[in-house]
Tab-separated table of C-alpha atoms in Angstrom:
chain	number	residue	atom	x	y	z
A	1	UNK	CA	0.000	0.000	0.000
A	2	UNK	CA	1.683	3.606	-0.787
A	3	UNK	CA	2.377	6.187	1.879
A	4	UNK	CA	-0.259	8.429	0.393
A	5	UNK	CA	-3.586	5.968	0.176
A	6	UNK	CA	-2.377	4.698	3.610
A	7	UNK	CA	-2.343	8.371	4.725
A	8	UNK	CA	-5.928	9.044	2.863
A	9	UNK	CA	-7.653	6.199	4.856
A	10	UNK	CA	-5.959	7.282	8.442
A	11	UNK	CA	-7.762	10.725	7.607
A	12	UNK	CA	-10.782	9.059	6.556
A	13	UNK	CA	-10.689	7.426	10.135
A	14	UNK	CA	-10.115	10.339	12.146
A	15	UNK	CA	-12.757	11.706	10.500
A	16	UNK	CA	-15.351	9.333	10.836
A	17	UNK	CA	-14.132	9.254	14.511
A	18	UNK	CA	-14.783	12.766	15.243
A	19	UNK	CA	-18.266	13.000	12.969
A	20	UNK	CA	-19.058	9.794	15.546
A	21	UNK	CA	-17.861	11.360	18.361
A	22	UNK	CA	-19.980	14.768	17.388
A	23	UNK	CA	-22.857	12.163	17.598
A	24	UNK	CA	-22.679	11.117	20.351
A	25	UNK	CA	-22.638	14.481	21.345
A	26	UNK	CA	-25.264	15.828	19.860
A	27	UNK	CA	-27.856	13.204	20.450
A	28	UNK	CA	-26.920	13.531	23.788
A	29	UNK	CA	-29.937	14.840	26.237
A	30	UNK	CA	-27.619	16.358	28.996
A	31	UNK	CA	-25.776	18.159	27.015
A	32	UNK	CA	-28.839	19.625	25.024
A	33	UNK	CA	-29.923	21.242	28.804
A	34	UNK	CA	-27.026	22.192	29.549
A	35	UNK	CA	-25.330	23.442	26.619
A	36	UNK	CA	-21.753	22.386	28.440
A	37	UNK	CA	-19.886	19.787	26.252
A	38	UNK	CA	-17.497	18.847	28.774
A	39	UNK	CA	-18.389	18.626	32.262
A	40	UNK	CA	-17.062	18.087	35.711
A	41	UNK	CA	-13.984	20.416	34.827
A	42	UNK	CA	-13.284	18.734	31.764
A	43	UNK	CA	-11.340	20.442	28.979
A	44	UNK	CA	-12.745	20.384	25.024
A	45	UNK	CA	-10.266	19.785	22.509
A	46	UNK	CA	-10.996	21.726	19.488
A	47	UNK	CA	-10.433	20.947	15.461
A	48	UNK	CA	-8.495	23.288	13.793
A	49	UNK	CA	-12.118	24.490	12.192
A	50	UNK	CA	-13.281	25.609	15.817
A	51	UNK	CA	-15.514	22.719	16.300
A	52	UNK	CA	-15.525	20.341	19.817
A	53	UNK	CA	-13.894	17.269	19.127
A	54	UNK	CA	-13.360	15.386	22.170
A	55	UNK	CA	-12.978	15.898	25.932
A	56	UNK	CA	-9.993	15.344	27.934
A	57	UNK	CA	-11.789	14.797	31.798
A	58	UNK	CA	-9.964	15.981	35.221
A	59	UNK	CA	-9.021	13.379	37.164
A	60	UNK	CA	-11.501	10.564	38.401
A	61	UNK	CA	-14.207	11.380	35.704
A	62	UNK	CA	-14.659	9.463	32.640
A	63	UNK	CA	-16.654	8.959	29.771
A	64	UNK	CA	-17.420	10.619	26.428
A	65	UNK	CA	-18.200	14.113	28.534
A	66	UNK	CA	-16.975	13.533	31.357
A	67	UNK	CA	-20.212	12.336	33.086
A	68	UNK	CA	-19.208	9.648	34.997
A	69	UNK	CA	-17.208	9.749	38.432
A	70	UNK	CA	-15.012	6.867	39.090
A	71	UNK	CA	-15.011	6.901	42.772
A	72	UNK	CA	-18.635	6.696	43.381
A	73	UNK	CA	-19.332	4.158	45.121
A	74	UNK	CA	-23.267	5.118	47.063
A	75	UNK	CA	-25.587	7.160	46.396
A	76	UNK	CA	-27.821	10.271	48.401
A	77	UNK	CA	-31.509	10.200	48.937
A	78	UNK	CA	-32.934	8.435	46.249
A	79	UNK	CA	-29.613	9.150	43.696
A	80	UNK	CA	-30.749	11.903	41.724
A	81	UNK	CA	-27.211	13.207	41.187
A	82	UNK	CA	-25.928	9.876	41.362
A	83	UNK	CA	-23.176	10.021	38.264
A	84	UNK	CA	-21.253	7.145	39.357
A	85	UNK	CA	-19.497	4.146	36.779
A	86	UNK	CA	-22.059	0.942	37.859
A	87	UNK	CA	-23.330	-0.188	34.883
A	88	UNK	CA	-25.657	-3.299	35.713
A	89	UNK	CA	-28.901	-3.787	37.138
A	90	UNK	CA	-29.725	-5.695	40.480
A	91	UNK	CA	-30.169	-9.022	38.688
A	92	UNK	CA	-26.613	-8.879	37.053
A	93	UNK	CA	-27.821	-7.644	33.398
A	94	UNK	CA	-26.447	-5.243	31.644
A	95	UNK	CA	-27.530	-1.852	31.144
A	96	UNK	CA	-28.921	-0.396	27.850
A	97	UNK	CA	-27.633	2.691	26.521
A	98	UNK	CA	-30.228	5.547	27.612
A	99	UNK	CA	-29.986	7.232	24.853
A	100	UNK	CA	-29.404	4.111	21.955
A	101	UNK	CA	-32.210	3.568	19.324
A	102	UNK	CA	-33.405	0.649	20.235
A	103	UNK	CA	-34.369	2.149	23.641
A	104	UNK	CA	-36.433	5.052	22.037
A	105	UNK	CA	-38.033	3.143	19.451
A	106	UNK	CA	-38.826	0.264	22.179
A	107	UNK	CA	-41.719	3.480	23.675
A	108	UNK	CA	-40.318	2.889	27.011
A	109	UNK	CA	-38.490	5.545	27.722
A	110	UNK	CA	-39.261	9.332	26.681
A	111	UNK	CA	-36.344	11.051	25.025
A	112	UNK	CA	-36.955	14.288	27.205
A	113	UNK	CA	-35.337	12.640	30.130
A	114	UNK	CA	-31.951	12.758	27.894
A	115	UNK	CA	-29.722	10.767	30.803
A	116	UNK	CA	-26.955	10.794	28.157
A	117	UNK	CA	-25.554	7.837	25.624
A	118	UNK	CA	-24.553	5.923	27.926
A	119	UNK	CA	-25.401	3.163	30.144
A	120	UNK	CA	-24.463	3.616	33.801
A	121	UNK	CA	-27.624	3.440	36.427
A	122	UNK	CA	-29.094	7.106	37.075
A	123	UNK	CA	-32.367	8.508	38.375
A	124	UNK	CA	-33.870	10.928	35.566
A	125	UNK	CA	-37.171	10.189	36.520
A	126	UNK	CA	-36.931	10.945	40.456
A	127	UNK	CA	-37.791	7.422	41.061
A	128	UNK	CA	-36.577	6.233	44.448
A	129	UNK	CA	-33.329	4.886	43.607
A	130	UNK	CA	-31.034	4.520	40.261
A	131	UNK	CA	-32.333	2.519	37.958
A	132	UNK	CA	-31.641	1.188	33.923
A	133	UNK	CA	-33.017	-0.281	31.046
A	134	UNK	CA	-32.470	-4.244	30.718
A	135	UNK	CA	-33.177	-6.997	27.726
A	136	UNK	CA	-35.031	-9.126	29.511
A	137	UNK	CA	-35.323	-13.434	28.868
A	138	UNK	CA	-38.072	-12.940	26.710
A	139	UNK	CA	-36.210	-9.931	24.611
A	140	UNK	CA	-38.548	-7.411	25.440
A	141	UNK	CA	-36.850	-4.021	27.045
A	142	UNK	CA	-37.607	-3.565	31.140
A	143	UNK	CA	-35.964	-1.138	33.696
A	144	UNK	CA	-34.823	-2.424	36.673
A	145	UNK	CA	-33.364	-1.221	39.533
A	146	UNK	CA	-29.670	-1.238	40.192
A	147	UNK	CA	-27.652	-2.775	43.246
A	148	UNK	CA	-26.074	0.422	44.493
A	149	UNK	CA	-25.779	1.156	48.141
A	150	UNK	CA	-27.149	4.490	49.504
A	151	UNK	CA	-25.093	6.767	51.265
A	152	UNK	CA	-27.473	8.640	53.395
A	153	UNK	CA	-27.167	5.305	55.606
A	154	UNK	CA	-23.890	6.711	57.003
A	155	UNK	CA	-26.051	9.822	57.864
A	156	UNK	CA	-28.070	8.521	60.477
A	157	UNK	CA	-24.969	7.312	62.399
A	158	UNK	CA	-24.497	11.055	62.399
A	159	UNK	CA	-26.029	13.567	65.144
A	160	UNK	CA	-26.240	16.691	63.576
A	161	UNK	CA	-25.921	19.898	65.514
A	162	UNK	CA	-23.735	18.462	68.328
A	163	UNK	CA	-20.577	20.511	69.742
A	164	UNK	CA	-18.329	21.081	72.604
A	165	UNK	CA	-19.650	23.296	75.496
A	166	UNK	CA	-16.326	24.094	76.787
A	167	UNK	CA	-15.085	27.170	76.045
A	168	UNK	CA	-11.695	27.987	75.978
A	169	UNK	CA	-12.447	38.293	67.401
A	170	UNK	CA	-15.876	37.952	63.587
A	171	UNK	CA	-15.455	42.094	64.800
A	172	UNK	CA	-16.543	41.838	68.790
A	173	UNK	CA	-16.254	38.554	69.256
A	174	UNK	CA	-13.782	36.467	70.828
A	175	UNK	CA	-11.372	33.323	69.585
A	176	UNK	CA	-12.885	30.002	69.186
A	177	UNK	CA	-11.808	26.263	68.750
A	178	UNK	CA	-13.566	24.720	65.708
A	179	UNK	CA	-14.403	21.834	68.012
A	180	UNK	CA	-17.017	24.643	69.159
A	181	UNK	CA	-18.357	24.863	65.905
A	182	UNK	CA	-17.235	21.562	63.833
A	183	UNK	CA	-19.556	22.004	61.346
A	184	UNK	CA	-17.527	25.372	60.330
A	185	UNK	CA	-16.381	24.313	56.798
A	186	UNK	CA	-13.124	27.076	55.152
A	187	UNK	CA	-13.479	27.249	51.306
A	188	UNK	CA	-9.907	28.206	49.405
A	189	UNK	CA	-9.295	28.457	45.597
A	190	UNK	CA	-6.086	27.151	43.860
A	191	UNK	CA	-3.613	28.801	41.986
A	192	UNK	CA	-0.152	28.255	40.535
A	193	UNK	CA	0.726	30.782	43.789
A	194	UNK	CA	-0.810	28.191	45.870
A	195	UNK	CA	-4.181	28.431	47.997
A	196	UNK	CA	-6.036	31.264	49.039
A	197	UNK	CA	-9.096	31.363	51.582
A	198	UNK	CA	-12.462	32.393	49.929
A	199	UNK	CA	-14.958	31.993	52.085
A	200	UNK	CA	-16.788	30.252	55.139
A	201	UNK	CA	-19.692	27.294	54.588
A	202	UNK	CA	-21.593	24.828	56.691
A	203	UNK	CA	-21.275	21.076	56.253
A	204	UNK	CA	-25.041	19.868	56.079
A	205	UNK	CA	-24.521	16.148	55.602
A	206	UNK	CA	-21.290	14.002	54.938
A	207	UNK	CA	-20.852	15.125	51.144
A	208	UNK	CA	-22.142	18.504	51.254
A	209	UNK	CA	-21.489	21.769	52.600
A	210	UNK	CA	-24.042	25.074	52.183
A	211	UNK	CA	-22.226	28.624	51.048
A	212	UNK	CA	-22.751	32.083	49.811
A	213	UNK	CA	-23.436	31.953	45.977
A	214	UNK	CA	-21.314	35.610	46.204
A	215	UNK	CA	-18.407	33.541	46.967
A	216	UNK	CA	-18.194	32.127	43.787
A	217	UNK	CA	-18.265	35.037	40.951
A	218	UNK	CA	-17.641	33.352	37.825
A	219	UNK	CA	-20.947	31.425	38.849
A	220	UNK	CA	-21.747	28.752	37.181
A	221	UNK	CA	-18.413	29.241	35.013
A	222	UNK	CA	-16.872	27.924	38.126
A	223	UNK	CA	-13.977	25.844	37.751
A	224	UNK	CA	-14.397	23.939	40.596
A	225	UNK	CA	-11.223	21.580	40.188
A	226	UNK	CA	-9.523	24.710	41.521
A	227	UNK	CA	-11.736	24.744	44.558
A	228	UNK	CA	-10.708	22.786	47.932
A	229	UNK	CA	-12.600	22.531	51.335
A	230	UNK	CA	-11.324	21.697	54.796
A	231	UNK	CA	-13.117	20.489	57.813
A	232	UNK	CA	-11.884	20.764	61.276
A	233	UNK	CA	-9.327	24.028	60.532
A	234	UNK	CA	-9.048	25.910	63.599
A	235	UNK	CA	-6.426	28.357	62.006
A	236	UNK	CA	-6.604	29.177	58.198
A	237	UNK	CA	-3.125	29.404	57.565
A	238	UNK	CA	-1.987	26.633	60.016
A	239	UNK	CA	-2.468	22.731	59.185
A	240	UNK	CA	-3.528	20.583	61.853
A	241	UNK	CA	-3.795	17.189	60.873
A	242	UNK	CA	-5.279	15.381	63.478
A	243	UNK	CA	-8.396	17.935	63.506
A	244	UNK	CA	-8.346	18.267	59.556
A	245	UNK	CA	-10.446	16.665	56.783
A	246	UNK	CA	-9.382	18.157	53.153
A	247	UNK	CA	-12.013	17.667	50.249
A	248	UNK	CA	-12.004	18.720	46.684
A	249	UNK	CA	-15.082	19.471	45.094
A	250	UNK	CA	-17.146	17.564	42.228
A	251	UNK	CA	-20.155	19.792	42.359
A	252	UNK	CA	-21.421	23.346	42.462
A	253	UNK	CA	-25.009	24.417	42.623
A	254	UNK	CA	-25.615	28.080	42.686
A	255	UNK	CA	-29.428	29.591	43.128
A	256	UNK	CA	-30.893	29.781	39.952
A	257	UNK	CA	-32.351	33.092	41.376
A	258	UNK	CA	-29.014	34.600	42.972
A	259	UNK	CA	-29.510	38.312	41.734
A	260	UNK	CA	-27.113	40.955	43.030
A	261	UNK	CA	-28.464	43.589	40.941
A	262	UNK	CA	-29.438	45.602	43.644
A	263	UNK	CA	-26.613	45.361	45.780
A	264	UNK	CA	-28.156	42.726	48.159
A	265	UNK	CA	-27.408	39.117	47.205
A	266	UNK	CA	-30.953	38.268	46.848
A	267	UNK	CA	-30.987	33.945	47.033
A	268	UNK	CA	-27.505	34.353	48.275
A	269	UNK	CA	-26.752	30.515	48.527
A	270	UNK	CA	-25.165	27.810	47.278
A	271	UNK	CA	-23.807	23.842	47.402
A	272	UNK	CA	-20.878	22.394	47.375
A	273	UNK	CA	-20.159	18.042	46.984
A	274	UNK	CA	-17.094	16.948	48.389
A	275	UNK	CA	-15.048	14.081	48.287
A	276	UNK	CA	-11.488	13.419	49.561
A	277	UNK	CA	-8.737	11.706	47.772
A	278	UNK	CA	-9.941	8.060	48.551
A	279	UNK	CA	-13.647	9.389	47.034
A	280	UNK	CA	-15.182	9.458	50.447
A	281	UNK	CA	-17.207	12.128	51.848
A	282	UNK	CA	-16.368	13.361	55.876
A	283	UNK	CA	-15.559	11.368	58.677
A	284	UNK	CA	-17.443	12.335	61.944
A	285	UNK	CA	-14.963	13.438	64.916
A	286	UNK	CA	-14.866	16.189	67.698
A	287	UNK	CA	-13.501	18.660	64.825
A	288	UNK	CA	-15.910	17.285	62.142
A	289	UNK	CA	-19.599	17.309	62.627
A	290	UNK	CA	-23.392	18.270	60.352
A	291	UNK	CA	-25.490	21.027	61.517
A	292	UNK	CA	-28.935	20.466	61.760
A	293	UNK	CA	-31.114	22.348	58.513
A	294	UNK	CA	-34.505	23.878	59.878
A	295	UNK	CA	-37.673	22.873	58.041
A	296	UNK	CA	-39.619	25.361	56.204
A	297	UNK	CA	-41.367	26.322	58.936
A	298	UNK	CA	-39.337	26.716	61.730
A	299	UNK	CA	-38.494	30.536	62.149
A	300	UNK	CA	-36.848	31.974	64.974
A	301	UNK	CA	-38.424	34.898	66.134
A	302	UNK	CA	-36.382	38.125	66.800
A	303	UNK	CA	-34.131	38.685	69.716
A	304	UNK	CA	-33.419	34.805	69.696
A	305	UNK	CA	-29.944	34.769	70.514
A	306	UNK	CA	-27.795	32.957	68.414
A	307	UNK	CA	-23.779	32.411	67.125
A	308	UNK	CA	-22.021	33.744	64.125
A	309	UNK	CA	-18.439	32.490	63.302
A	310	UNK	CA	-15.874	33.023	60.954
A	311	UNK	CA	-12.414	33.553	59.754
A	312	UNK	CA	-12.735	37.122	58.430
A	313	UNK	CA	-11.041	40.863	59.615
A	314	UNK	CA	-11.221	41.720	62.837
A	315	UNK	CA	-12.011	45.449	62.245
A	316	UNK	CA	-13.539	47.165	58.827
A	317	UNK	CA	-10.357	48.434	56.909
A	318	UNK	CA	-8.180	45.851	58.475
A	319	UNK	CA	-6.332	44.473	55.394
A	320	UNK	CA	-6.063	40.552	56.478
A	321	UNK	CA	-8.079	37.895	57.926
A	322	UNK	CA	-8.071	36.268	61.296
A	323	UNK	CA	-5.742	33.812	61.813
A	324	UNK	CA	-8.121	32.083	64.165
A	325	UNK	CA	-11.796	31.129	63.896
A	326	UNK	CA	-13.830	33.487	65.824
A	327	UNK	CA	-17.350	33.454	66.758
A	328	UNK	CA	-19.988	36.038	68.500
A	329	UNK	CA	-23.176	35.995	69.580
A	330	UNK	CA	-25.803	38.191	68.156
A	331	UNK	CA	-29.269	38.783	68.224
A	332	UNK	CA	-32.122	37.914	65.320
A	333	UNK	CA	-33.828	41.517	64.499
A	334	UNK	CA	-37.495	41.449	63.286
A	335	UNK	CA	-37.898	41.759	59.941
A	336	UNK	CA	-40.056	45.114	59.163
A	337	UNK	CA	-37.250	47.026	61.463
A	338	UNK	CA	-34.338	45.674	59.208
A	339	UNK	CA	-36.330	46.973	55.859
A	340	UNK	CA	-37.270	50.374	57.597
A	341	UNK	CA	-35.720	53.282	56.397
A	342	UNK	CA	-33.599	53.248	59.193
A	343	UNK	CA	-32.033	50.414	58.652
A	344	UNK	CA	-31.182	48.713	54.878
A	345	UNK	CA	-34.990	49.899	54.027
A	346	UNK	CA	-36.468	47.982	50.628
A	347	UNK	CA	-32.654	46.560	50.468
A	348	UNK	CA	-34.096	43.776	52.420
A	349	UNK	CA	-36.366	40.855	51.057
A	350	UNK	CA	-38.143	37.917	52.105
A	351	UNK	CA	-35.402	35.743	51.388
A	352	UNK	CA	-33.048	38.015	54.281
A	353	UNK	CA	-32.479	37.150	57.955
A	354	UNK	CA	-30.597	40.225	60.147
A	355	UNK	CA	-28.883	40.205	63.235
A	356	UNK	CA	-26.482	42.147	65.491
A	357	UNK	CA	-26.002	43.424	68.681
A	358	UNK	CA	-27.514	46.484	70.926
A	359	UNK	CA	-24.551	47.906	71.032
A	360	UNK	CA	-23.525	47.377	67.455
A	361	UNK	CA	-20.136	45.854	68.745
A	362	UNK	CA	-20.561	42.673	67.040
A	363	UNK	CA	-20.696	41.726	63.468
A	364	UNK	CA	-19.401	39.744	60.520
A	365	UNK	CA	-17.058	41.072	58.442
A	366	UNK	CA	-15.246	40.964	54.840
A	367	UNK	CA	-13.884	37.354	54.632
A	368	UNK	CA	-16.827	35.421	56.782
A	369	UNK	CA	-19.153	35.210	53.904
A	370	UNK	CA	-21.068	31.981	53.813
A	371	UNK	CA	-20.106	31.168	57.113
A	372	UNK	CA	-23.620	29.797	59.377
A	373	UNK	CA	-25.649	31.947	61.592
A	374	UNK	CA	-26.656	28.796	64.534
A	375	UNK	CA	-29.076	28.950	67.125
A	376	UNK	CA	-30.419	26.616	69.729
A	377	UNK	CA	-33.503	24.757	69.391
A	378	UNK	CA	-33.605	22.554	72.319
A	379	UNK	CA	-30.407	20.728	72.885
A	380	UNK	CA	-29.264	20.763	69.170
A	381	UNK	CA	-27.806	23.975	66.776
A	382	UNK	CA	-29.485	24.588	63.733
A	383	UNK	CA	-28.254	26.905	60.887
A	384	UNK	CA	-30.805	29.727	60.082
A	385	UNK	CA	-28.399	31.867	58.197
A	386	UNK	CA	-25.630	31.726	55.576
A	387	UNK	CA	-23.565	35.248	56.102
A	388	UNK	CA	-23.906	37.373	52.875
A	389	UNK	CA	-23.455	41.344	53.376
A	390	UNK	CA	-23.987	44.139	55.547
A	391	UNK	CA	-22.281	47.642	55.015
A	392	UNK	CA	-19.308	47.937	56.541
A	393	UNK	CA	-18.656	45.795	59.813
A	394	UNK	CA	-20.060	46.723	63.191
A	395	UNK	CA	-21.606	50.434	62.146
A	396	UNK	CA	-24.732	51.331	63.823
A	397	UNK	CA	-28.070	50.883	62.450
A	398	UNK	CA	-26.244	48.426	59.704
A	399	UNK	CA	-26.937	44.895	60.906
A	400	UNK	CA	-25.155	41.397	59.278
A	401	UNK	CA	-27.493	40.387	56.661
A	402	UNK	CA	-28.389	36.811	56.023
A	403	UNK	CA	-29.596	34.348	53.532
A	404	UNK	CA	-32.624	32.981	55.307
A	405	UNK	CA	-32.061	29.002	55.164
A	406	UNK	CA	-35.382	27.979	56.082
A	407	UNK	CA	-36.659	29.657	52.652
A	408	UNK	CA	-34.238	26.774	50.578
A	409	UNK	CA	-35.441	24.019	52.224
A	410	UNK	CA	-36.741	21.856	49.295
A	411	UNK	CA	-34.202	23.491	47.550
A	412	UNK	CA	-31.347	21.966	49.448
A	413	UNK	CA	-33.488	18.263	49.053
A	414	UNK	CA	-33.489	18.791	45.579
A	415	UNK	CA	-30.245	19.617	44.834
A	416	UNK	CA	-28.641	16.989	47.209
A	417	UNK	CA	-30.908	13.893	46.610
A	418	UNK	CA	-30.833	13.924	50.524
A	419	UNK	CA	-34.077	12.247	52.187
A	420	UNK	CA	-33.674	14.433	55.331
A	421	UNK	CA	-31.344	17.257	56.759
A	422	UNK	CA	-31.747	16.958	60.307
């Protein structure tokens, strides 16, 4: 064969690679939601026409666009955000692509659920666990559950809203162990200069942790293999690691409503799924433990007492963060004296908790965002507020304002897959 037909029919390959890989792409239902081509921080390779040719995943993702995470190994709730590689059904068959022909034409299964062209076990439907498509004896097409344990067993070994009593500046306020507050989660982006502290969160359950939506400005853009979390840090720039857990994170879920148009953060919250290096999710300790979620119902009234912490400045204009988690106690303000004029006025919506102190000599400041707002119902904590802004730290009439939690209740649910949050 010469060098030049053998050439011709390598090109005709590639080709008929790429057009097949394009396919797959296109007919793929995921993607046509989404409009991302490759996901979980995976990286599109381009032809030299400017058209996606393949996707080159981040580590511990696979598949065609990246959809599938290698480590997964349970899933939360009833799995709706299960994305994990099992690829058989309870009996031992097989799965069926979700997306093949023979699927679709079979009337079983309605295109609009587009779970991708592939076959690994999801939940598209919000069924109550994942689940596949199967030939069955008789060579008729069935879907059948698949053998996948659920994580959210590991939650009820956990006690959420627990902590140490014993005690030992957030602006006012005085240093704090994290064993105080072990559900106090520190957020830090990665750079080629290293890591840097972003933000404060909460960790809700074993996998997930609850955060400011602010904290993240390239939103949904996010590239979230840059993003690590740590459980158990007592000092942000000190490494301790017989208190510390260190997570990186597979998912991101910002409000679909987060609107800062008006200067206020309006649905200022957001979720992040962790996993550490051996794809597990936290490990419960005296440094590491869940804070109870209130249901929908369950509003404090004002001047309940309740804790703020954080790693941010000590004083407005200071130009660095604590070294040390802090926390303070402030007080829940009624609503309709936050929104009067006196105070942040029409700045302040439904979706906005407010606290502070008579005094005004507590508050959170630049560097605690998404950090939790607890307070005591009976003999447990439960986190009523993610921190999002306030002018200024500690001025008078100019309260912390807070992303009321008990308003993204079902929100959380549905995000997380989780069955329960307290």
């Amino acid at each position: 064969m010469s060098p030049f037909v053998l050439l011709s029919l390598l090109l005709a390959l590639a080709a008929f690679t790429v057009c097949e890989a394009q396919q797959r792409l296109f007919l793929s239902g995921l993607l046509k939601k989404s409009g991302v081509l490759c996901l979980n921080g995976g990286t599109s390779i381009m032809t030299a026409s400017g058209r996606h040719m393949l996707c080159v995943c981040a580590d511990g993702f696979s598949g065609s666009n990246c959809e599938t995470e290698d480590s997964v190994s349970c899933f939360d709730g009833i799995g709706l955000h299960y994305n994990g590689p099992v690829s058989k059904s309870a009996s031992g068959r097989e799965c069926l692509e979700w997306d093949s022909e023979i699927v679709h034409e079979s009337g079983v299964y309605p295109k609009n659920l587009g779970s991708g062209r592939h076959n690994h076990c999801r939940n598209p439907d919000f069924s109550r666990r994942p689940w596949c498509f199967v030939w069955t004896r008789h060579r008729t097409i069935t879907r059948e559950d698949c053998d996948i344990p659920r994580c959210a067993k590991l939650d009820r070994r956990w006690q959420c809203g627990q902590k140490e009593e014993r005690s030992m500046k957030v602006v006012g306020g005085a240093f704090s162990t994290v064993e105080r507050h072990p559900w106090m989660a520190a957020v830090f982006s990665r750079s080629s200069r290293g890591k840097t502290f972003t933000c404060g969160g909460s960790l809700i359950s074993p996998c997930w942790v609850l955060t400011a939506a602010h904290c993240f400005p390239d939103g949904a853009q996010t590239n979230t293999n840059k993003l690590l979390v740590f459980l158990g840090k007592n000092a942000i720039n000190e490494t301790d690691v017989q208190r510390e857990q260190e997570f990186t994170v597979s998912k991101l879920f910002i409000h679909e409503h987060f609107d800062n148009t008006e200067g206020n953060f309006n649905n200022d919250i957001a979720l992040l799924k962790i996993h550490g290096s051996d794809g597990r999710c936290a490990k419960e300790s005296n440094s590491v433990k869940t804070i109870c979620i209130p249901e929908a119902h369950q509003s404090p009234s004002a001047g309940t007492s309740c804790e703020v912490t954080g790693y941010g400045r000590e004083q407005e204009g200071s130009w660095y963060y604590s070294q040390y988690l802090k926390e303070a106690k402030v007080t829940l303000l009624a609503h309709d004296v936050c929104s009067s004029k006196v105070y942040y006025g029409n700045m302040i919506t439904n979706n906005m908790l407010c606290a502070g102190t008579p005094d005004w000599s507590a508050d959170t400041c630049k560097g605690d965002s998404g950090g939790p707002l607890v307070c005591r119902v009976r003999d447990r904590m439960f986190l009523f507020g993610v921190v999002s802004w306030g002018e200024g730290c500690s001025r008078s009439f100019r309260p912390g304002v807070y992303a009321k939690v008990t308003n993204y209740h079902r929100w959380i649910l549905q995000k997380t897959g989780l069955a329960s949050l307290s």
